[in-house]
XYZ file of C-alpha atoms in Angstrom:
576
model
C -23.861 4.614 -18.836
C -26.105 1.366 -18.717
C -26.173 -0.951 -15.814
C -24.199 -3.529 -17.929
C -21.801 -0.860 -19.001
C -21.175 -0.226 -15.312
C -20.261 -3.800 -14.719
C -18.271 -4.260 -18.290
C -16.812 -1.092 -19.039
C -15.232 -2.513 -22.051
C -18.680 -2.657 -23.768
C -19.275 1.109 -22.850
C -15.704 1.788 -24.193
C -16.604 0.255 -27.633
C -19.876 2.083 -27.832
C -18.219 5.397 -27.001
C -14.761 4.892 -29.002
C -13.702 7.882 -31.210
C -12.274 7.098 -34.734
C -9.404 9.645 -34.223
C -7.989 7.520 -31.099
C -7.586 4.388 -33.391
C -3.916 5.272 -34.961
C -2.734 6.422 -31.479
C -3.887 3.323 -29.937
C -2.208 1.129 -32.480
C 0.983 3.031 -32.267
C 0.931 2.765 -28.361
C 0.044 -0.905 -28.633
C 3.164 -1.506 -30.680
C 5.547 0.216 -28.447
C 3.979 -1.298 -25.506
C 4.578 -4.661 -26.876
C 8.202 -4.147 -26.934
C 8.090 -3.762 -23.109
C 5.342 -6.581 -22.523
C 7.581 -9.459 -24.151
C 10.940 -9.177 -22.414
C 9.391 -8.185 -19.056
C 6.725 -10.769 -19.301
C 9.446 -13.423 -19.617
C 11.806 -11.933 -16.982
C 9.255 -11.698 -14.303
C 7.851 -15.405 -15.174
C 11.501 -16.454 -14.336
C 11.469 -14.520 -11.347
C 8.382 -16.215 -10.143
C 10.327 -19.717 -10.626
C 8.141 -20.366 -13.905
C 8.978 -20.975 -17.585
C 9.389 -17.751 -19.541
C 6.549 -18.726 -22.016
C 3.949 -18.378 -19.077
C 4.808 -14.676 -19.002
C 3.531 -14.098 -22.399
C 0.595 -16.309 -21.916
C -0.287 -14.265 -18.754
C 0.236 -10.917 -20.520
C -2.153 -11.590 -23.367
C -4.919 -12.871 -21.245
C -4.791 -10.499 -18.381
C -4.878 -7.392 -20.921
C -7.969 -8.738 -22.654
C -9.519 -9.538 -19.251
C -8.902 -5.909 -18.170
C -10.002 -4.268 -21.231
C -13.344 -5.910 -20.743
C -13.835 -5.352 -16.907
C -11.399 -2.707 -16.070
C -12.631 0.896 -15.675
C -9.544 2.861 -16.663
C -8.715 3.948 -20.078
C -4.975 3.389 -20.038
C -4.104 1.300 -16.993
C -1.809 -1.725 -18.142
C -1.719 -4.764 -16.237
C 0.673 -7.965 -16.535
C 3.352 -9.837 -14.776
C 4.971 -7.615 -11.959
C 8.316 -7.644 -10.359
C 6.855 -7.106 -6.927
C 4.712 -10.232 -7.365
C 7.384 -12.507 -8.622
C 9.011 -13.216 -5.336
C 5.675 -13.644 -3.577
C 4.754 -16.213 -6.336
C 7.963 -18.082 -6.047
C 7.744 -17.912 -2.188
C 4.513 -19.791 -2.360
C 5.705 -22.281 -4.951
C 9.071 -23.280 -3.696
C 7.975 -24.786 -0.148
C 5.368 -27.130 -1.913
C 7.532 -28.369 -5.090
C 10.989 -27.347 -3.977
C 13.567 -25.525 -5.663
C 13.982 -26.258 -9.341
C 10.762 -28.645 -8.970
C 8.621 -30.022 -11.802
C 7.773 -27.033 -14.152
C 4.477 -28.384 -14.939
C 3.610 -28.571 -11.288
C 4.626 -24.967 -10.756
C 2.542 -23.922 -13.710
C -0.693 -25.686 -12.225
C -0.088 -23.964 -8.706
C 0.563 -20.564 -10.050
C -2.427 -20.893 -12.351
C -4.574 -21.994 -9.262
C -3.055 -18.906 -7.174
C -4.056 -16.496 -10.025
C -7.664 -18.031 -9.867
C -7.677 -17.630 -6.116
C -6.398 -13.886 -6.141
C -8.897 -13.020 -9.085
C -11.922 -14.504 -7.415
C -10.877 -12.622 -4.118
C -10.502 -9.426 -5.882
C -13.802 -9.825 -7.529
C -15.733 -10.717 -4.284
C -13.948 -7.727 -2.697
C -14.985 -5.202 -5.418
C -18.785 -6.616 -5.441
C -18.723 -6.207 -1.781
C -17.083 -2.761 -1.885
C -14.210 -3.654 0.430
C -11.524 -1.570 -1.283
C -10.520 0.031 2.166
C -8.379 -3.567 2.675
C -5.830 -1.650 0.624
C -5.344 1.034 3.560
C -3.864 -2.219 5.511
C -0.419 -1.105 4.273
C 0.422 2.428 5.327
C 3.108 4.582 3.177
C 5.729 3.958 5.759
C 5.234 0.170 5.679
C 4.774 0.172 1.837
C 8.318 1.966 1.599
C 9.809 -0.479 3.964
C 8.309 -3.547 2.221
C 9.314 -2.174 -1.220
C 13.003 -1.514 -0.296
C 13.109 -5.105 1.102
C 11.656 -6.564 -2.020
C 14.085 -4.597 -4.139
C 17.154 -5.786 -2.097
C 15.582 -9.408 -2.222
C 15.184 -9.335 -6.084
C 18.515 -7.788 -6.754
C 20.448 -10.467 -4.687
C 18.246 -13.262 -6.129
C 19.197 -12.237 -9.743
C 22.927 -11.655 -9.227
C 23.832 -15.303 -9.905
C 21.853 -15.281 -13.152
C 23.582 -12.155 -14.378
C 26.726 -13.892 -13.645
C 25.964 -17.174 -15.446
C 25.542 -19.533 -12.736
C 22.608 -20.647 -10.192
C 22.460 -20.793 -6.539
C 20.566 -23.648 -4.650
C 19.679 -21.425 -1.526
C 16.598 -19.771 -0.014
C 16.147 -16.390 1.607
C 18.231 -13.138 1.173
C 21.128 -14.133 3.341
C 21.372 -17.689 1.881
C 21.209 -16.464 -1.641
C 23.862 -13.655 -0.857
C 26.178 -16.466 0.754
C 25.423 -18.586 -2.120
C 26.321 -15.966 -4.651
C 29.732 -14.954 -2.913
C 30.715 -18.612 -2.686
C 29.881 -19.234 -6.422
C 32.110 -16.277 -7.208
C 34.824 -17.494 -4.853
C 34.654 -21.065 -6.400
C 35.009 -19.432 -10.107
C 31.458 -20.479 -11.341
C 30.957 -16.987 -12.873
C 30.944 -17.162 -16.743
C 32.925 -14.315 -18.123
C 30.874 -13.875 -21.185
C 27.534 -14.001 -19.049
C 28.886 -11.413 -16.786
C 29.943 -8.992 -19.697
C 26.456 -9.352 -21.699
C 24.454 -9.105 -18.345
C 26.208 -6.016 -16.918
C 26.336 -4.310 -20.489
C 22.492 -4.877 -20.727
C 21.872 -3.452 -17.227
C 24.201 -0.495 -17.948
C 22.303 0.135 -21.262
C 18.838 -0.072 -19.428
C 19.740 2.226 -16.653
C 21.613 4.766 -18.655
C 18.782 5.212 -21.207
C 16.122 5.420 -18.506
C 17.890 8.139 -16.880
C 19.062 10.154 -19.817
C 16.599 9.100 -22.592
C 13.333 8.132 -20.615
C 11.334 8.255 -23.831
C 13.315 5.590 -25.399
C 12.085 2.040 -24.502
C 15.172 1.197 -22.836
C 14.425 -2.542 -21.866
C 13.870 -3.059 -25.703
C 17.124 -1.495 -26.551
C 18.953 -3.568 -23.905
C 17.434 -6.888 -25.069
C 18.062 -6.042 -28.788
C 21.714 -5.298 -27.806
C 22.020 -8.469 -25.909
C 20.638 -10.638 -28.873
C 23.167 -8.926 -31.270
C 25.745 -9.688 -29.007
C 24.758 -13.303 -28.885
C 24.776 -13.483 -32.852
C 28.088 -11.644 -33.097
C 30.063 -13.392 -30.294
C 28.287 -16.563 -30.513
C 27.639 -16.534 -26.689
C 25.779 -19.655 -26.618
C 29.111 -21.490 -27.360
C 30.807 -19.532 -24.699
C 28.563 -20.867 -21.887
C 25.763 -18.343 -21.867
C 22.694 -20.019 -21.293
C 19.954 -18.759 -23.904
C 15.946 -18.601 -23.396
C 15.722 -20.839 -26.547
C 12.763 -21.109 -28.919
C 9.418 -20.641 -27.111
C 6.501 -23.140 -27.711
C 4.508 -22.379 -30.979
C 0.857 -21.463 -31.044
C -1.972 -20.388 -28.948
C -1.891 -20.371 -25.176
C -3.465 -23.676 -24.078
C -6.685 -23.793 -22.202
C -6.080 -25.641 -18.936
C -8.101 -25.891 -15.811
C -6.297 -24.690 -12.612
C -5.828 -27.439 -10.064
C -4.324 -28.289 -6.967
C -4.649 -30.914 -4.021
C -6.337 -30.023 -0.857
C -3.137 -30.168 1.263
C -1.613 -27.343 -1.156
C -4.713 -25.198 -0.850
C -3.808 -23.764 2.570
C -0.419 -22.296 1.551
C -1.979 -21.118 -1.776
C -4.550 -19.352 0.324
C -2.044 -17.522 2.500
C 0.075 -16.491 -0.531
C -3.392 -15.255 -2.300
C -4.163 -13.150 0.503
C -0.529 -11.351 0.450
C -0.688 -11.033 -3.300
C -4.172 -9.636 -3.235
C -3.064 -7.026 -0.667
C 0.083 -6.024 -2.496
C -1.884 -5.914 -5.875
C -4.662 -3.923 -4.755
C -2.765 -1.439 -2.945
C -0.492 -0.958 -6.278
C -3.526 -0.768 -8.478
C -5.428 1.850 -6.485
C -2.349 4.031 -5.937
C -1.434 3.776 -9.602
C -4.723 4.259 -10.860
C -5.272 7.384 -8.683
C -1.879 8.951 -9.987
C -2.812 8.376 -13.597
C -6.442 9.301 -13.250
C -5.376 12.797 -11.565
C -3.176 13.240 -14.668
C -5.964 12.366 -17.286
C -8.942 13.973 -15.394
C -10.644 10.436 -14.950
C -12.210 9.290 -11.434
C -10.954 6.272 -9.756
C -13.659 3.625 -9.437
C -11.982 1.389 -6.647
C -14.528 -1.280 -6.564
C -14.549 -1.886 -10.436
C -10.835 -1.663 -10.471
C -10.907 -4.696 -8.134
C -13.281 -6.385 -10.578
C -11.281 -5.447 -13.552
C -8.012 -6.898 -12.161
C -9.790 -9.809 -10.649
C -11.142 -10.716 -14.101
C -7.495 -10.338 -15.307
C -6.239 -13.000 -12.923
C -9.212 -15.141 -13.718
C -8.560 -14.964 -17.421
C -4.961 -15.577 -17.050
C -5.470 -18.657 -14.599
C -7.314 -20.501 -17.377
C -4.202 -20.195 -19.864
C -1.211 -21.345 -17.589
C -1.037 -17.811 -16.128
C 0.106 -16.484 -12.751
C -1.005 -13.672 -10.570
C -0.689 -10.127 -12.200
C -0.848 -6.525 -11.109
C -0.755 -2.924 -12.323
C 2.414 -1.833 -13.855
C 3.111 1.927 -13.405
C 6.078 1.777 -15.719
C 4.074 0.138 -18.562
C 1.172 2.371 -17.829
C 3.756 5.322 -18.328
C 4.820 4.061 -21.508
C 1.450 3.563 -23.014
C 0.460 7.070 -21.685
C 3.601 8.672 -23.395
C 3.222 6.799 -26.677
C -0.389 8.400 -26.960
C -2.794 5.577 -25.459
C -6.296 6.636 -25.477
C -8.225 3.402 -24.529
C -7.769 -0.123 -23.684
C -7.407 -1.019 -27.287
C -3.704 -0.337 -26.665
C -3.606 -3.238 -24.467
C -5.726 -5.264 -26.683
C -3.175 -4.534 -29.490
C -0.217 -5.642 -27.355
C -1.941 -8.786 -26.628
C -2.829 -9.549 -30.211
C 0.946 -8.813 -31.308
C 2.309 -11.136 -28.681
C -0.058 -13.778 -29.810
C 1.014 -13.386 -33.352
C 4.666 -13.591 -32.368
C 3.869 -16.953 -30.789
C 2.067 -18.207 -33.711
C 4.152 -16.841 -36.609
C 7.694 -16.461 -35.151
C 8.153 -18.397 -31.857
C 11.732 -18.428 -32.417
C 12.206 -14.628 -32.396
C 13.780 -14.383 -28.997
C 15.696 -17.774 -28.866
C 19.157 -16.005 -28.799
C 18.044 -13.783 -25.773
C 20.889 -14.427 -23.047
C 19.408 -15.335 -19.599
C 21.860 -12.836 -18.073
C 19.905 -10.127 -20.064
C 16.697 -11.239 -18.494
C 18.245 -11.123 -15.188
C 19.429 -7.507 -16.230
C 15.849 -6.582 -16.906
C 14.498 -7.851 -13.329
C 17.340 -6.069 -11.667
C 16.555 -2.769 -13.375
C 12.946 -3.236 -12.268
C 14.137 -4.105 -8.618
C 16.076 -0.792 -8.579
C 12.772 1.064 -9.547
C 10.971 -0.528 -6.356
C 13.218 1.054 -4.070
C 12.240 4.375 -2.580
C 15.493 5.906 -1.028
C 14.085 9.473 -1.229
C 11.126 8.483 0.479
C 13.055 6.546 3.139
C 15.306 9.781 3.752
C 12.116 11.943 3.990
C 10.748 9.483 6.682
C 14.055 9.992 8.609
C 14.032 13.681 8.575
C 10.383 14.253 9.246
C 9.088 11.540 11.278
C 11.420 8.877 13.110
C 8.643 6.731 14.402
C 7.560 6.090 10.732
C 11.086 5.540 9.762
C 11.405 3.021 12.274
C 8.111 1.297 10.982
C 9.559 1.262 7.503
C 12.934 -0.214 8.597
C 11.126 -2.970 10.670
C 9.005 -3.635 7.380
C 12.254 -3.825 5.499
C 13.814 -6.341 7.857
C 10.740 -8.265 7.903
C 10.981 -8.798 4.089
C 14.817 -9.172 4.016
C 15.349 -11.434 6.775
C 11.938 -13.515 7.168
C 11.051 -13.755 3.438
C 8.519 -12.181 1.073
C 5.376 -13.629 2.426
C 6.252 -13.165 6.264
C 7.241 -9.721 5.414
C 3.883 -8.766 3.986
C 2.477 -10.100 7.299
C 4.951 -7.941 9.280
C 4.046 -4.986 7.070
C 0.198 -5.392 7.754
C 0.695 -5.804 11.382
C 2.888 -2.874 11.805
C 0.407 -0.702 9.975
C -2.412 -1.779 12.233
C -0.456 -1.433 15.311
C 0.736 2.013 14.187
C -2.948 3.000 13.919
C -3.701 1.488 17.173
C -0.551 3.264 18.996
C -2.148 6.394 17.794
C -5.443 5.655 19.285
C -3.708 4.383 22.382
C -1.492 7.409 23.058
C -3.283 10.292 21.373
C -2.069 13.797 21.534
C -3.378 15.673 24.526
C -3.146 19.226 25.202
C -4.063 21.904 27.913
C -5.418 25.009 26.108
C -5.443 28.751 26.921
C -6.435 32.131 25.349
C -3.855 33.786 23.464
C -4.237 37.481 23.073
C -4.958 38.732 19.557
C -5.468 35.270 18.259
C -9.049 33.723 18.060
C -9.982 30.491 19.942
C -8.077 28.474 22.374
C -4.701 27.041 21.823
C -2.187 24.404 23.146
C -0.101 25.927 25.877
C 2.698 23.789 24.758
C 3.042 25.917 21.609
C 1.820 29.001 23.334
C 3.364 29.240 26.952
C 2.296 32.500 27.571
C -1.393 31.696 26.999
C -3.880 33.170 29.662
C -5.577 30.648 31.670
C -9.051 31.045 33.834
C -8.141 30.327 37.755
C -9.910 27.314 38.875
C -10.768 25.726 35.263
C -8.642 23.543 33.089
C -9.304 23.356 29.181
C -8.405 19.932 28.079
C -8.338 18.238 24.561
C -8.058 14.601 23.895
C -7.441 13.968 20.127
C -8.866 10.731 19.703
C -12.075 8.633 19.823
C -12.357 7.477 23.649
C -12.217 3.668 23.478
C -10.929 0.795 25.577
C -7.446 1.276 24.304
C -6.972 4.794 25.647
C -9.635 5.088 28.456
C -6.770 4.542 31.010
C -4.695 7.126 29.415
C -7.589 9.608 29.472
C -8.339 8.869 33.113
C -4.726 9.227 34.428
C -4.383 12.518 32.589
C -7.543 13.929 34.175
C -6.556 12.729 37.708
C -2.927 14.510 37.114
C -4.855 17.732 36.005
C -7.068 17.339 39.328
C -4.235 16.998 41.472
C -2.500 20.293 40.669
C -2.460 23.171 43.117
C -4.471 25.017 43.454
C -7.116 22.399 42.566
C -9.433 23.228 39.789
C -13.128 23.431 40.163
C -14.044 22.536 36.473
C -11.927 20.186 34.084
C -13.527 21.175 30.674
C -13.065 18.687 27.837
C -12.820 20.168 24.401
C -14.610 17.124 23.001
C -14.638 18.008 19.222
C -12.119 15.428 18.301
C -14.079 12.567 20.485
C -15.693 10.860 17.679
C -16.846 7.903 19.723
C -17.274 6.494 23.387
C -17.468 2.929 23.654
C -18.911 0.954 26.736
C -15.409 0.586 28.284
C -14.775 4.171 28.306
C -18.338 5.109 29.649
C -17.613 3.134 32.683
C -14.254 4.657 33.075
C -15.909 8.057 32.834
C -18.718 7.327 35.268
C -16.113 6.060 37.855
C -13.978 9.351 37.146
C -16.869 11.585 37.631
C -17.803 10.231 40.913
C -14.198 10.368 42.040
C -13.701 13.907 40.930
C -17.178 14.961 42.500
C -15.969 13.602 45.534
C -13.047 16.180 45.519
C -15.059 19.088 44.656
C -14.101 18.961 40.918
C -16.679 18.924 37.946
C -16.180 17.180 34.643
C -17.646 19.296 31.938
C -17.827 18.673 28.129
C -17.773 20.983 25.167
C -18.533 20.619 21.518
C -19.516 16.868 21.868
C -20.786 15.671 18.695
C -24.623 14.861 18.566
C -23.957 11.125 17.912
C -21.457 10.838 20.655
C -23.805 12.684 23.072
C -26.613 10.327 22.112
C -24.241 7.563 23.255
C -23.716 9.483 26.548
C -27.396 9.487 27.180
C -27.764 5.810 26.305
C -25.071 4.841 28.577
C -26.964 6.893 31.445
C -23.751 8.640 32.177
C -25.842 11.691 33.073
C -26.574 9.973 36.315
C -23.134 11.136 37.599
C -22.191 13.967 35.020
C -24.935 16.808 35.548
C -26.826 17.123 32.163
C -25.955 21.188 32.373
C -22.456 20.244 32.053
C -22.568 19.548 28.369
C -22.086 22.899 26.213
C -22.210 23.324 22.645
C -19.197 25.340 22.319
C -16.019 26.147 24.475
C -17.082 29.774 24.660
C -20.288 28.867 26.099
C -18.519 26.769 28.596
C -15.903 29.479 29.417
C -18.827 31.897 29.944
C -20.752 29.640 32.203
C -17.743 29.043 34.415
C -17.124 33.085 34.551
C -20.828 33.706 35.447
C -20.480 31.075 38.214
C -17.224 32.138 39.854
C -16.440 35.707 38.421
C -13.024 34.466 37.338
C -10.976 36.642 34.770
C -8.197 35.366 32.339
C -4.723 35.784 33.994
C -1.196 35.265 32.592
C 0.099 31.871 33.745
C 2.193 31.222 36.785
C 5.268 29.320 35.302
C 5.650 27.323 38.379
C 2.211 26.094 38.646
C 1.298 25.128 35.057
C -0.536 21.747 34.706
C 0.971 19.368 32.373
C -0.558 18.757 28.839
C-alpha cells in the first residue's frame, strides 16, 4: 500500500476492487438503505433535531468514511447512544423546543469539533484514550442510557410531549400526561404495534429488516385508517434536493459547553468504534487499524458538519446488516448514501405519512439493544466490586444526566485502576511438594517454609500510591515471632519504582537492618534495577541482596543458615 493509500484507504480500495464484488455490494447497499432512512430520522429526533438532518448526516458520513476509513464493511451513521448526548448539549443552550435552525447550527459545530478531535487523536496515535471506559463502566453507562432513552420516547409513543428534563422529570411528566388523558389512542396503537413488530421479527427472523417492516406497516396503517385525522402526528414531506452546504458556526459563549460535549461524544464514539471494528475484523480476518479508524470517523463527522449534520458513530446493527447482506467493501455505504440522495431529490414525500409514534418505536427498540442485562448479571456473579462500579455508572447517567454520567463513568474507570494499584494483591509464598515453583500460602495452607525467611510477592508497580501499603505489610511480616532474618521480595510483578517508593524503601531497609532483618530482592527486572541504582538505594540495601531468581535467593539463604524446608506451624503463620 502506498503512503497516500495508507492515509486515504478509499483510493487503495478502488485500485484493488474486484469485479465479482459489485453485485453483492449493490444488493447490500439497497438493503442497508432500508435501515438507514428510518433510523437516521428517528435518531435525529432523539438528538432534538429535525428528521431531515438524520438523512443529511447519513449521506455525508458514509461518503467520508468510505474515503478515509480502513474497514471494508464498518457502517457509520446517526447513533442511538449519541442522540441523548447531543440533546444534552443543545438543550441547555437553546432550551427545550428551541429554534431548529439554531439547533442545527450548534449540532453541526459539535460534529466539526468531534471530527477534528478524532483526526488529531488518530494522527497523534492516541487511541488508548478509548480505554478510559472499562467494560463494567461501559455496561453501566449503556444500561443507564437505555433507560433514559426508553423513558424519553414513551410520550412520543403515546402521541403527546413532555416539557421536562432528566430521567425522573420525564418519567413524572409521562405519568402525569397519562393521568391527564393526553395519550392519543390511535398513536398508542400504532406505536405499540410497530414496536411489537420490530421486536418479534428481530428475535424470530433476524435476517429480515425488522425496522423496515415496522415502518412500512405503520405507513400502511396511516393510509388505511387515516391516522393523521385521528390526532396522530406524522413526519410530513421532507425538504427536496441536495443537502445544503452550510458552514458550522457558534458564538464564543457557546463553545465551552460544546467542547465538553464533544469530549464525551468523542470518547463514547471512539470506544464504540474500536470495539465494533475489532469484533467484525476478527470475523472477517482483517486487522484493526485503530489510529486510521479514528481518522476515518473524524473525516465522517467533518463531512457531515458542513451539510447540516450532527456527530456520528459506528453502528453495530447496521454493520451486521451490511455483512449479512453480502457487503464486500465500502461501496455498500456509498450505494446507501446515493439511494438516500435520490430519494430526497426525486421522492421527498415518500415518508410523509410515517407516524411519529413509529419513530419513537424505532428508538425504543434501539434502546433495548443498548442494555446489557446478561453482562450485568455476570458481573454480579463473578465480581461484585465491578458490579458496584457498573451500578454507580448506571445511576450517574440515570440521575445526573447523560453528560455528567459519562464523566462519572470515566472517573470510575480511572479510580478502579488506581484502586488496584493502591491495594494490590499480596502473598506470602511457600514450597508445595510435587508442584514446581513457589506458591501463595493462602491457596496452599500446607506449603513448606524456610525458618527465618519470608518469601513475599507484591503484585503491582511500587509507586507513591501503594508505597505505604507495601511498607506496612513488610513491617507486619518483620514483627512475627520468631522474627525472620530475610524478607525476600518476589519482585517479578514490580514493573516500576518511583522516587516516593525509593525513599520509603531506603527508610524501611534502615529500619529493618536495625532489627537484624535483611530486605532481599529476587527477579527484579533490569530496567527497575537500573532505577534502584540511579536512586542510590544500594547505599542501604546491600548489592549482593539482589538475586536473578527466587531459587538463587533461597539457595543463598540456605547456604548462609543451613535452614531446611519445614511444614508450617498453623499458629505462627505470617499474614499474606
